[in-house]
PDB file of C-alpha atoms in Angstrom:
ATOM      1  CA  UNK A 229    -190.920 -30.288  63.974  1.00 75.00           C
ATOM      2  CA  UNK A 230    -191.849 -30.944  67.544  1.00 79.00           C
ATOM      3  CA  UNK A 231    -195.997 -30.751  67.991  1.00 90.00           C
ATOM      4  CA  UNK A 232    -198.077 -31.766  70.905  1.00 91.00           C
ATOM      5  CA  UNK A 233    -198.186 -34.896  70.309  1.00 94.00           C
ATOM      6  CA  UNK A 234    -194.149 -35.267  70.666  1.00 94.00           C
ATOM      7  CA  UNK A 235    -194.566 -33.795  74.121  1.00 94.00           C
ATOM      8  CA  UNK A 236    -196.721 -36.237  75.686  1.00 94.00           C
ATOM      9  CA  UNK A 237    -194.675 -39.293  74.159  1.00 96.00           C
ATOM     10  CA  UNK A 238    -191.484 -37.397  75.461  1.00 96.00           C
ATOM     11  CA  UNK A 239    -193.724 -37.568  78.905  1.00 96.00           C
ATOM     12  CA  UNK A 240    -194.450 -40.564  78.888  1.00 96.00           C
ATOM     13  CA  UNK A 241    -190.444 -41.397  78.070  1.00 97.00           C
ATOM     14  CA  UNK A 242    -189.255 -39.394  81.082  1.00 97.00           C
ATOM     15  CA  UNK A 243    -187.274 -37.523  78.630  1.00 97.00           C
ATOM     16  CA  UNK A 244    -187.424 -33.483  80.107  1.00 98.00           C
ATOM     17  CA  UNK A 245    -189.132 -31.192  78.056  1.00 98.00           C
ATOM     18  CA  UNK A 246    -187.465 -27.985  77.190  1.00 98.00           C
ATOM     19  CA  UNK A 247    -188.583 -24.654  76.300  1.00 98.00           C
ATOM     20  CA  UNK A 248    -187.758 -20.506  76.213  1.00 98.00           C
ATOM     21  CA  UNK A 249    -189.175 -17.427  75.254  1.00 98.00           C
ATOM     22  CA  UNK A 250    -189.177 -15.460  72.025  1.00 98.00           C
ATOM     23  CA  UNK A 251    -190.177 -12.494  70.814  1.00 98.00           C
ATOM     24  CA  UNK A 252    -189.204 -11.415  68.070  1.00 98.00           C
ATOM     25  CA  UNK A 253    -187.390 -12.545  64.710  1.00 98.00           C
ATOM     26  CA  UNK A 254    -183.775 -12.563  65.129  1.00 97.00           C
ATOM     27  CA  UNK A 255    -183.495 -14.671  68.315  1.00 98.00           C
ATOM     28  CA  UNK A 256    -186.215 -16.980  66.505  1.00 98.00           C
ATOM     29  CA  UNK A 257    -183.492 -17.404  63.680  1.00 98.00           C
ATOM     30  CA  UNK A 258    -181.348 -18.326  66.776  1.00 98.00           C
ATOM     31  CA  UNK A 259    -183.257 -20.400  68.529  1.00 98.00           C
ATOM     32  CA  UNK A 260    -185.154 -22.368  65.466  1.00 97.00           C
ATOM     33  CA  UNK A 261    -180.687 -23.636  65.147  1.00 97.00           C
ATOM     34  CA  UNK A 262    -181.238 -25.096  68.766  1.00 97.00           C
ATOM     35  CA  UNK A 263    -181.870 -28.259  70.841  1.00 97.00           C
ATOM     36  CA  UNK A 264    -185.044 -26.808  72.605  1.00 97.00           C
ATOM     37  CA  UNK A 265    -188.349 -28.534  72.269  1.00 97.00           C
ATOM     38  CA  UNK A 266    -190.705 -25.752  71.595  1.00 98.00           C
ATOM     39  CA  UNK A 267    -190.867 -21.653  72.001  1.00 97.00           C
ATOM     40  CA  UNK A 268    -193.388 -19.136  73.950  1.00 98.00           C
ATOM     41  CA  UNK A 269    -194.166 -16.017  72.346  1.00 98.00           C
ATOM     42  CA  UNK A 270    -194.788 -14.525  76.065  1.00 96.00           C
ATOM     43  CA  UNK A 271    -196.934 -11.808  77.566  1.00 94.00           C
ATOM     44  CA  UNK A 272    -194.064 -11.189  79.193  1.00 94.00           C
ATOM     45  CA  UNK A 273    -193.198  -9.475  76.187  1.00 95.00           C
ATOM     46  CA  UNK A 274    -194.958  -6.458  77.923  1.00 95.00           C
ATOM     47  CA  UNK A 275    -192.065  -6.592  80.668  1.00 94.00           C
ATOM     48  CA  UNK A 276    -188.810  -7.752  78.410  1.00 95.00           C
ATOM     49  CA  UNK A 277    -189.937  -6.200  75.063  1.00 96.00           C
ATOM     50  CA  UNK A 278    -191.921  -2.983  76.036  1.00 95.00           C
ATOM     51  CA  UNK A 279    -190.340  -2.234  79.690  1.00 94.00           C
ATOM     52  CA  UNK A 280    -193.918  -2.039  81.441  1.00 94.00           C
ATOM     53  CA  UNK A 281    -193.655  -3.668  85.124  1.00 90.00           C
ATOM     54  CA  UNK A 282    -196.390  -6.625  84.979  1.00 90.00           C
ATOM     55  CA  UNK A 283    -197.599  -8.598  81.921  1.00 90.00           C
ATOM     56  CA  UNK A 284    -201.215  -6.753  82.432  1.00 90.00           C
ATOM     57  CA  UNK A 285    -200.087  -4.586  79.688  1.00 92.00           C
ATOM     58  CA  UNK A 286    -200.052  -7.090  76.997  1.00 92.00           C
ATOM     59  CA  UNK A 287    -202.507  -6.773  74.456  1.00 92.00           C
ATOM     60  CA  UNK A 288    -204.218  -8.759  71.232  1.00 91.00           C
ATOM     61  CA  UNK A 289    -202.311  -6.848  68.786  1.00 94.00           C
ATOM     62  CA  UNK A 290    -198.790  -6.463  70.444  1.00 95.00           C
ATOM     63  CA  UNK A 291    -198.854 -10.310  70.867  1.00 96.00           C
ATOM     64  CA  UNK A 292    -200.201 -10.689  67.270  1.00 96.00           C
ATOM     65  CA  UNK A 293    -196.557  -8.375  66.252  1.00 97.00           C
ATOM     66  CA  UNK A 294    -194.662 -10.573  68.638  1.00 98.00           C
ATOM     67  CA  UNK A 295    -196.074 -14.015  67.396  1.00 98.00           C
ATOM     68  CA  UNK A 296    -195.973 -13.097  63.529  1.00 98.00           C
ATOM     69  CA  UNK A 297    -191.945 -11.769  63.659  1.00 98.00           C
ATOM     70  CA  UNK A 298    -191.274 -15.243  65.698  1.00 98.00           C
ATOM     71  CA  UNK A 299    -193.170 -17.416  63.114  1.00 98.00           C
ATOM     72  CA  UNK A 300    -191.119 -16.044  60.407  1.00 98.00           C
ATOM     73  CA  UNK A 301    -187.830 -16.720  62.014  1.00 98.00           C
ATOM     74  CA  UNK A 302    -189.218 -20.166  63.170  1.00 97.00           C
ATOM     75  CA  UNK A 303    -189.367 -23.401  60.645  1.00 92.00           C
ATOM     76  CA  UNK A 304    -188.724 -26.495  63.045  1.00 89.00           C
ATOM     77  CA  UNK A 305    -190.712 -25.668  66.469  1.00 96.00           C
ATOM     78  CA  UNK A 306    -193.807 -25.597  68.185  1.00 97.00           C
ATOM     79  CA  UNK A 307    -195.043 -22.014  69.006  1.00 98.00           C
ATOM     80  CA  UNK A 308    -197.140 -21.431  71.739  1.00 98.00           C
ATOM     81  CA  UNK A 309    -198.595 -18.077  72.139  1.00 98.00           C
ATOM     82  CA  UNK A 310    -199.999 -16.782  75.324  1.00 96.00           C
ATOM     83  CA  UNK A 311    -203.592 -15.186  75.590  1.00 94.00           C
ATOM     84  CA  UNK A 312    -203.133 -11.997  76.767  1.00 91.00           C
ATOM     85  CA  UNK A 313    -204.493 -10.043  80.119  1.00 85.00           C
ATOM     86  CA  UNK A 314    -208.497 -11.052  80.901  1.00 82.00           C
ATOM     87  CA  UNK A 315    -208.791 -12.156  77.285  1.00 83.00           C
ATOM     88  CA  UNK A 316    -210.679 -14.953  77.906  1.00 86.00           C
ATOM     89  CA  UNK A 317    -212.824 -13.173  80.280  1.00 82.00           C
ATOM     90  CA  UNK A 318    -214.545 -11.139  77.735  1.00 86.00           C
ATOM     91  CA  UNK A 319    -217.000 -14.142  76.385  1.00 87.00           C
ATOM     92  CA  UNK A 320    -216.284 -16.428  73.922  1.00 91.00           C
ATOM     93  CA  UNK A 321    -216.865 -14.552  71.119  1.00 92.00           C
ATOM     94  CA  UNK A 322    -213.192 -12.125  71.942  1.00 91.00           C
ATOM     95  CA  UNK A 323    -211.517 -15.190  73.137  1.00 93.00           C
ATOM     96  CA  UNK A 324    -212.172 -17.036  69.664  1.00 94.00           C
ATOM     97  CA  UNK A 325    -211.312 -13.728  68.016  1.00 94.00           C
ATOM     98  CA  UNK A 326    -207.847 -14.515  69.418  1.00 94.00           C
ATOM     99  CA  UNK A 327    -207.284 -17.759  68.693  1.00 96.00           C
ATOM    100  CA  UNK A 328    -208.605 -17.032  65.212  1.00 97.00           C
ATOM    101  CA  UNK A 329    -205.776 -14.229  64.924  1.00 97.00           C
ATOM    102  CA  UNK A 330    -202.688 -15.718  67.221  1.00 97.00           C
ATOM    103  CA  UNK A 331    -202.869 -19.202  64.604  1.00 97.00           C
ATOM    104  CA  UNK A 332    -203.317 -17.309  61.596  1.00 97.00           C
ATOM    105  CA  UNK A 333    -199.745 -14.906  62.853  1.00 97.00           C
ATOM    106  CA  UNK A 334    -198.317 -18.122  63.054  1.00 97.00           C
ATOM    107  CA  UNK A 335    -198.834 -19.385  66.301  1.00 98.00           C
ATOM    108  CA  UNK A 336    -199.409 -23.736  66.842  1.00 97.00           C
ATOM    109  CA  UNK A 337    -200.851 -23.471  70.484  1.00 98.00           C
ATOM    110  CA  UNK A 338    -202.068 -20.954  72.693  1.00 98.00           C
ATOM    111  CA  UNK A 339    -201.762 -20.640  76.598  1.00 97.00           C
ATOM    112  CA  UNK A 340    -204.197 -19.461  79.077  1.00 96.00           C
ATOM    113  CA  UNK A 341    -203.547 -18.818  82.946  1.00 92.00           C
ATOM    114  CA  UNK A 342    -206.024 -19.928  85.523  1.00 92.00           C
ATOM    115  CA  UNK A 343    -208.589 -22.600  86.111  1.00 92.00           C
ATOM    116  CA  UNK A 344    -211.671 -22.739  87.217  1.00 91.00           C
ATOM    117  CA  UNK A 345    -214.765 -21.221  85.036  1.00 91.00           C
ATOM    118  CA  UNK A 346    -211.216 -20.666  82.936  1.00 93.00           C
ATOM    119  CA  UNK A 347    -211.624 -24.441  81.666  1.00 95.00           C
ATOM    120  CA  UNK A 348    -214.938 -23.550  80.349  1.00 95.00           C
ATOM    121  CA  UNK A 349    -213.332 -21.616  77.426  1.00 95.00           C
ATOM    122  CA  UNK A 350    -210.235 -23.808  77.090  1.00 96.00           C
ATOM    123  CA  UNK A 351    -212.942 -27.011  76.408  1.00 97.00           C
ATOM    124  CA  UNK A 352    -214.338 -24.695  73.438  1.00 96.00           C
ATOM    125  CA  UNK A 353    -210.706 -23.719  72.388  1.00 97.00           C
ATOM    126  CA  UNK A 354    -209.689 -27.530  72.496  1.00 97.00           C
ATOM    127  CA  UNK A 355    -212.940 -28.718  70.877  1.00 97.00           C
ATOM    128  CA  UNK A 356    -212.540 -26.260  67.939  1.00 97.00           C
ATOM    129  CA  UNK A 357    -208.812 -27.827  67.018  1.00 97.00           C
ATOM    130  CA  UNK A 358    -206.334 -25.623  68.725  1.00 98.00           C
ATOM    131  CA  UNK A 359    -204.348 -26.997  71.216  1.00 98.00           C
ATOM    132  CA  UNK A 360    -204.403 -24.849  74.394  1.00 98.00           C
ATOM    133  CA  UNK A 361    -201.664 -25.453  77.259  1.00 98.00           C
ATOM    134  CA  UNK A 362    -202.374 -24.640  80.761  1.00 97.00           C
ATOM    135  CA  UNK A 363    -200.957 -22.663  83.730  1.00 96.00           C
ATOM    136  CA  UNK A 364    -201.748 -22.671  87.565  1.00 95.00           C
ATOM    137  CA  UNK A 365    -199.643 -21.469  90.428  1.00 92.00           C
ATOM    138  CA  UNK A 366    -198.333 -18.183  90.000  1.00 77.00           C
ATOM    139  CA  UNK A 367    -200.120 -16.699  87.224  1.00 75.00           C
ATOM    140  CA  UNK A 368    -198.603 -13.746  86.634  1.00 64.00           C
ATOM    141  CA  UNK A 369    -201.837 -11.711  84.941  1.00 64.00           C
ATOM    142  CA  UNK A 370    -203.462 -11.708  88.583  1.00 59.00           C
ATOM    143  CA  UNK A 371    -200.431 -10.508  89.973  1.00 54.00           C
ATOM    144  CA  UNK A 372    -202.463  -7.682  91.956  1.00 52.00           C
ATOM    145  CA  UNK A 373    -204.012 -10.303  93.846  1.00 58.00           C
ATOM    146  CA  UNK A 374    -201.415 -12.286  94.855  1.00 50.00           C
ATOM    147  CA  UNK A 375    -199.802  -8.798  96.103  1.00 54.00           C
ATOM    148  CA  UNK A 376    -195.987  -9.903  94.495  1.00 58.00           C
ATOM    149  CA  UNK A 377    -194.464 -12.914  92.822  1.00 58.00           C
ATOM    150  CA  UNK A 378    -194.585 -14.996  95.880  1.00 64.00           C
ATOM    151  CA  UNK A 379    -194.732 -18.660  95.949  1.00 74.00           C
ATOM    152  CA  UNK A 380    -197.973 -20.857  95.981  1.00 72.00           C
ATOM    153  CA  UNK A 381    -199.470 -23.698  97.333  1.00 69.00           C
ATOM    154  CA  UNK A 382    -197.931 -23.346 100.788  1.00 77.00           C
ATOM    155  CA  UNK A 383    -200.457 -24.953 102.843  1.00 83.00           C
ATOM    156  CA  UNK A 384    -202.584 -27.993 102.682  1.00 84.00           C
ATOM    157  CA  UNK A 385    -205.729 -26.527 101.390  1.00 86.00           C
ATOM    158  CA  UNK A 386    -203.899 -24.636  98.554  1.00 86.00           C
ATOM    159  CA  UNK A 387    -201.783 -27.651  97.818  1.00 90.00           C
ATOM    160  CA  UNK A 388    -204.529 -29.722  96.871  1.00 93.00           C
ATOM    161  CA  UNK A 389    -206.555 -27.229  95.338  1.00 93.00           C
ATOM    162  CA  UNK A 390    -203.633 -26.574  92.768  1.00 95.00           C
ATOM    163  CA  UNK A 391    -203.698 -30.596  91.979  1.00 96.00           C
ATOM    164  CA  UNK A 392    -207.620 -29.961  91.393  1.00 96.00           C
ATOM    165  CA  UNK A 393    -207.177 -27.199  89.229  1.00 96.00           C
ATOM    166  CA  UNK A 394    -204.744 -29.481  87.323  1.00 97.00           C
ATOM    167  CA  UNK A 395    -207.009 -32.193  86.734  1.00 98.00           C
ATOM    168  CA  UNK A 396    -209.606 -29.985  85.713  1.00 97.00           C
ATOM    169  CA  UNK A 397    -207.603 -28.267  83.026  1.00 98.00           C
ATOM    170  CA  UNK A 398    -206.192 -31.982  81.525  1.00 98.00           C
ATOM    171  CA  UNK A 399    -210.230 -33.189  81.907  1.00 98.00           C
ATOM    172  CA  UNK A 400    -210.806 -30.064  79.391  1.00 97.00           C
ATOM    173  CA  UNK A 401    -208.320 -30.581  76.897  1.00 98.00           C
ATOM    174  CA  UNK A 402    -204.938 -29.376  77.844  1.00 98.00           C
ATOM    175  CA  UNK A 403    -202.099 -30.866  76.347  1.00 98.00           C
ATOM    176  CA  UNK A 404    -199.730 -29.338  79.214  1.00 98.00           C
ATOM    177  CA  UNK A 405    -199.633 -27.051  81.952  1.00 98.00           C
ATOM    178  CA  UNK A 406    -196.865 -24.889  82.979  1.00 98.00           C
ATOM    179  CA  UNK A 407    -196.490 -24.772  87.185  1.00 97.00           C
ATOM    180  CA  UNK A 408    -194.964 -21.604  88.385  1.00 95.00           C
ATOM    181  CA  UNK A 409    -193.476 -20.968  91.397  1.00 94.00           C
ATOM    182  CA  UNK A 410    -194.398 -23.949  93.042  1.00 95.00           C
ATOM    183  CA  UNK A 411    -192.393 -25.802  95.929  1.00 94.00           C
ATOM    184  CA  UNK A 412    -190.877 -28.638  94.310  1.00 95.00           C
ATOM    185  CA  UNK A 413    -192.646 -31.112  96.194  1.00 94.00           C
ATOM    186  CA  UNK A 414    -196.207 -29.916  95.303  1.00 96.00           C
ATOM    187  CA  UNK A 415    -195.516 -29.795  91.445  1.00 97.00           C
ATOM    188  CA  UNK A 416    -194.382 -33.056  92.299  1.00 97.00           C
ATOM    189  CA  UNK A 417    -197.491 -34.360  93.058  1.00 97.00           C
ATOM    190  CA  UNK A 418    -199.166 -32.407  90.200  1.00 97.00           C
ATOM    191  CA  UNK A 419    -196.933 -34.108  87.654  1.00 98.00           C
ATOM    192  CA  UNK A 420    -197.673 -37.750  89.226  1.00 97.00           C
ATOM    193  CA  UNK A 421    -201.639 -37.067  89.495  1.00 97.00           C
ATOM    194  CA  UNK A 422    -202.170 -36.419  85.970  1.00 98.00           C
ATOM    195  CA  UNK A 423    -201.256 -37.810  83.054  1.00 98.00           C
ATOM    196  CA  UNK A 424    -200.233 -34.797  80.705  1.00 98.00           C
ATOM    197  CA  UNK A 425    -196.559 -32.529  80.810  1.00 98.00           C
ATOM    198  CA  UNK A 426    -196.384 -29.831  83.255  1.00 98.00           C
ATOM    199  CA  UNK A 427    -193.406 -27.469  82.680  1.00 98.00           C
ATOM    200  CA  UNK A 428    -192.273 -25.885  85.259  1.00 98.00           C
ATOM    201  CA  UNK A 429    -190.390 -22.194  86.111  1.00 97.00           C
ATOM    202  CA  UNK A 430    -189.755 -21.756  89.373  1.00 96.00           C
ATOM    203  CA  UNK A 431    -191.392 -25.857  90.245  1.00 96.00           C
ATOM    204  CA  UNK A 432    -188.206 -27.732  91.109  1.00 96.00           C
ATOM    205  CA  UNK A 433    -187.040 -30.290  89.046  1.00 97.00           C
ATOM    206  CA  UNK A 434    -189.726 -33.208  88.808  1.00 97.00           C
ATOM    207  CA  UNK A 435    -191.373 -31.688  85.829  1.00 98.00           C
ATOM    208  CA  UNK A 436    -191.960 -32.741  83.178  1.00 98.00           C
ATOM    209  CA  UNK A 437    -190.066 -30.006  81.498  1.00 98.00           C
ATOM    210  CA  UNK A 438    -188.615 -26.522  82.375  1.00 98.00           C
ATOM    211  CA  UNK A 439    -188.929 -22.760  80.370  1.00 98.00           C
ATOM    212  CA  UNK A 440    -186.983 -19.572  81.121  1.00 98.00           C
ATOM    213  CA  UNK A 441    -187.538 -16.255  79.984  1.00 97.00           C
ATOM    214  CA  UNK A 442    -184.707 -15.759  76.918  1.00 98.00           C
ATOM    215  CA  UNK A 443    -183.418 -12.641  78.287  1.00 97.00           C
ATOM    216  CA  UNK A 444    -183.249 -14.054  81.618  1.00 97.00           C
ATOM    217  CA  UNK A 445    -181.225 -17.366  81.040  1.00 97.00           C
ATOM    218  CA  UNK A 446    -178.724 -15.120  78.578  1.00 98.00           C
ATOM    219  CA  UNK A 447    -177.944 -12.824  81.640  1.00 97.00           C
ATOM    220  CA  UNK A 448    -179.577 -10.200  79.836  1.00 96.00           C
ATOM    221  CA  UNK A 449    -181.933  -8.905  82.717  1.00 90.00           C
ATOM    222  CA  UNK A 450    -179.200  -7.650  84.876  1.00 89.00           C
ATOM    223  CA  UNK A 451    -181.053  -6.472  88.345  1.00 89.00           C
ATOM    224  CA  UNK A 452    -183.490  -9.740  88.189  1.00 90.00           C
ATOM    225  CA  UNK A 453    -181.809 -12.788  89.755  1.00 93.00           C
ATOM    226  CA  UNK A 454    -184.291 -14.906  91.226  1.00 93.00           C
ATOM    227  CA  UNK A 455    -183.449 -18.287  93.360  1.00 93.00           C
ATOM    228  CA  UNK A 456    -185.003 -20.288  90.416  1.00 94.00           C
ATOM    229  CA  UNK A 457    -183.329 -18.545  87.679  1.00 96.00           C
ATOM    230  CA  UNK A 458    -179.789 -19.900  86.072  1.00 97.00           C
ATOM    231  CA  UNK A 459    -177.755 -17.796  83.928  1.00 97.00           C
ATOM    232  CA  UNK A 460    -176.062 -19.244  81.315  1.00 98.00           C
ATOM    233  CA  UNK A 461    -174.579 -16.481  79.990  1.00 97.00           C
ATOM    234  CA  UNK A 462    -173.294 -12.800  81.254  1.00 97.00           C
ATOM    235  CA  UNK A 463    -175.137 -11.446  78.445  1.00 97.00           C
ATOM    236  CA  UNK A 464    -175.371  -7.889  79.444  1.00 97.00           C
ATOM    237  CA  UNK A 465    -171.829  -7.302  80.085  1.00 97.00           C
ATOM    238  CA  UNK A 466    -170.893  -9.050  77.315  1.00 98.00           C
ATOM    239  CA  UNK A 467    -173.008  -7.027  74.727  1.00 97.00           C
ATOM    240  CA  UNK A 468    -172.279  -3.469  77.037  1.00 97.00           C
ATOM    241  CA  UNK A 469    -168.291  -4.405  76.333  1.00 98.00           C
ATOM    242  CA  UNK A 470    -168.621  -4.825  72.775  1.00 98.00           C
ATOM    243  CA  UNK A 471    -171.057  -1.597  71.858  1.00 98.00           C
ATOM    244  CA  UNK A 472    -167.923  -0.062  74.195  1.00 98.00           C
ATOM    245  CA  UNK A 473    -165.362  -1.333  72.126  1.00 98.00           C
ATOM    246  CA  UNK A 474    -167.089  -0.069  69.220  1.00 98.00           C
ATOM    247  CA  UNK A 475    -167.511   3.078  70.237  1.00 98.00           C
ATOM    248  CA  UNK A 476    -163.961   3.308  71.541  1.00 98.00           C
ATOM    249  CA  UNK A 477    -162.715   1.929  67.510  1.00 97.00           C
ATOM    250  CA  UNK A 478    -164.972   4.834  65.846  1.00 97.00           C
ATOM    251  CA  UNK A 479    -163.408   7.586  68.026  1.00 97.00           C
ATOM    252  CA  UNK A 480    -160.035   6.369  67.825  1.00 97.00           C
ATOM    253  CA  UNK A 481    -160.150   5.886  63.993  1.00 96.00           C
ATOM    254  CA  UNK A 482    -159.547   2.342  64.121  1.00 96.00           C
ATOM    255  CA  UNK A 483    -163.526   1.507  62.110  1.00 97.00           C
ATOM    256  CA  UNK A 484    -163.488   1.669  59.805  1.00 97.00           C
ATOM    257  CA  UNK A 485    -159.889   0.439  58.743  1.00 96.00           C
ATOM    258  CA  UNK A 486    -158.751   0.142  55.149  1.00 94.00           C
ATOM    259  CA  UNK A 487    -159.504  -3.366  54.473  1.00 95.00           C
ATOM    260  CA  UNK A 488    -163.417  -2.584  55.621  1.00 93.00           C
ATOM    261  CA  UNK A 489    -163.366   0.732  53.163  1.00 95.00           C
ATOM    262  CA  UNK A 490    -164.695   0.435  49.771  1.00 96.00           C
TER     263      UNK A 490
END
């Protein structure tokens, strides 16, 4: 199994990192079969699982469902779970009660957005023996304040305040950071200044590693086809054709046919 040690080396190697999204158990069966490095059980969950419109929604225990149906379709990756809305703004008391419960559903790492007073917390996390990656850019839990999934960093002062932000989270601890929608040049300099992974979505290609959303890179998510975002995969005409042929089978009488009759 991959762990966090496995990413730095593959770092330090030049070797991209790779990683998706999962939620749940069946495409953890799927995905524990593949090539990828290591898995986030998302608060994007909130969005792709549970149809809300921001991640703001996701809560302790939804995340503790999500992560515990991943683990037990997972046996050869590293899980990262992310911390859900302002849940390491309620004192360190609530943000150790979730750690505590995330690696006891299963979960390896968890991920926290933001720096700042943020690395306070994550230097607690890190110091009691859970690994805790990063994320700066867009962070998608202070979405209100950015006003829209908009790109960062797009002047000089916000440029190098993003690099500070990243040295301040891999001088507490982190073991990686994920950059979000970052011009590629900026997460350039990010990855260069410091001296853990960053994986990006959205950050170009001089990451250290890349994630997608599952449902995204499987075609799945039909109206959202942003510039970053490759499809591998026309997934939801692919599944809407065969739940049609099915249907069309059962009313024609052709399913069940003889030889699938007991």
């Amino acid at each position: 199994m991959k762990t966090i040690e496995d990413f730095l080396k593959s770092r330090n190697a030049g070797i991209p990192i790779t990683m998706v999204t999962c939620y749940d158990y069946w495409s953890a069966v799927i995905i524990n079969e593949t090539d990828v490095d290591a898995l986030l059980v998302g608060d994007s969950a909130a969005m792709v699982m549970h149809g809300y419109d921001t991640t703001v929604n996701a809560e302790m225990d939804m995340m503790m469902y999500h992560i515990a149906a991943v683990r037990r379709g997972i046996k050869d990756k590293l899980i990262i779970a992310d911390f859900p809305f302002l849940a390491h703004r309620k004192g360190i008391n609530y943000a150790m009660e979730c750690v505590d419960k995330f690696v006891k559903a299963g979960a390896h790492a968890v991920k926290i957005e933001g720096a700042g007073t943020t690395t306070n917390i994550i230097k607690h996390i890190v110091d009691s023996g859970v690994p805790v990656m990063g994320h700066i850019g867009l962070t998608p839990q202070s979405i209100h304040k950015y006003g829209g999934y908009k790109i960062q960093g797009k002047n000089l002062d916000a440029k190098e305040k993003l690099i500070e932000d990243a040295k301040s989270l891999e001088q507490a601890g982190s073991f990686s950071i994920v950059l979000e929608l970052l011009q590629a040049e900026v997460a350039k300099k990010i990855t260069e200044q410091i001296s853990i992974p960053t994986i990006g979505i959205g950050a170009g290609k001089y990451t250290s590693g890349q994630i997608l959303v599952l449902q995204d890179l499987l075609g799945l998510t039909k109206a959202f086809n942003p510039k970053f975002l490759r499809k591998y995969l026309d997934g939801f005409n692919l599944i809407k054709a065969a739940i049609n042929k099915y249907n069309n089978d059962v009313k024609n009488r052709n399913f069940p046919n003889s030889e699938e009759s007991y």
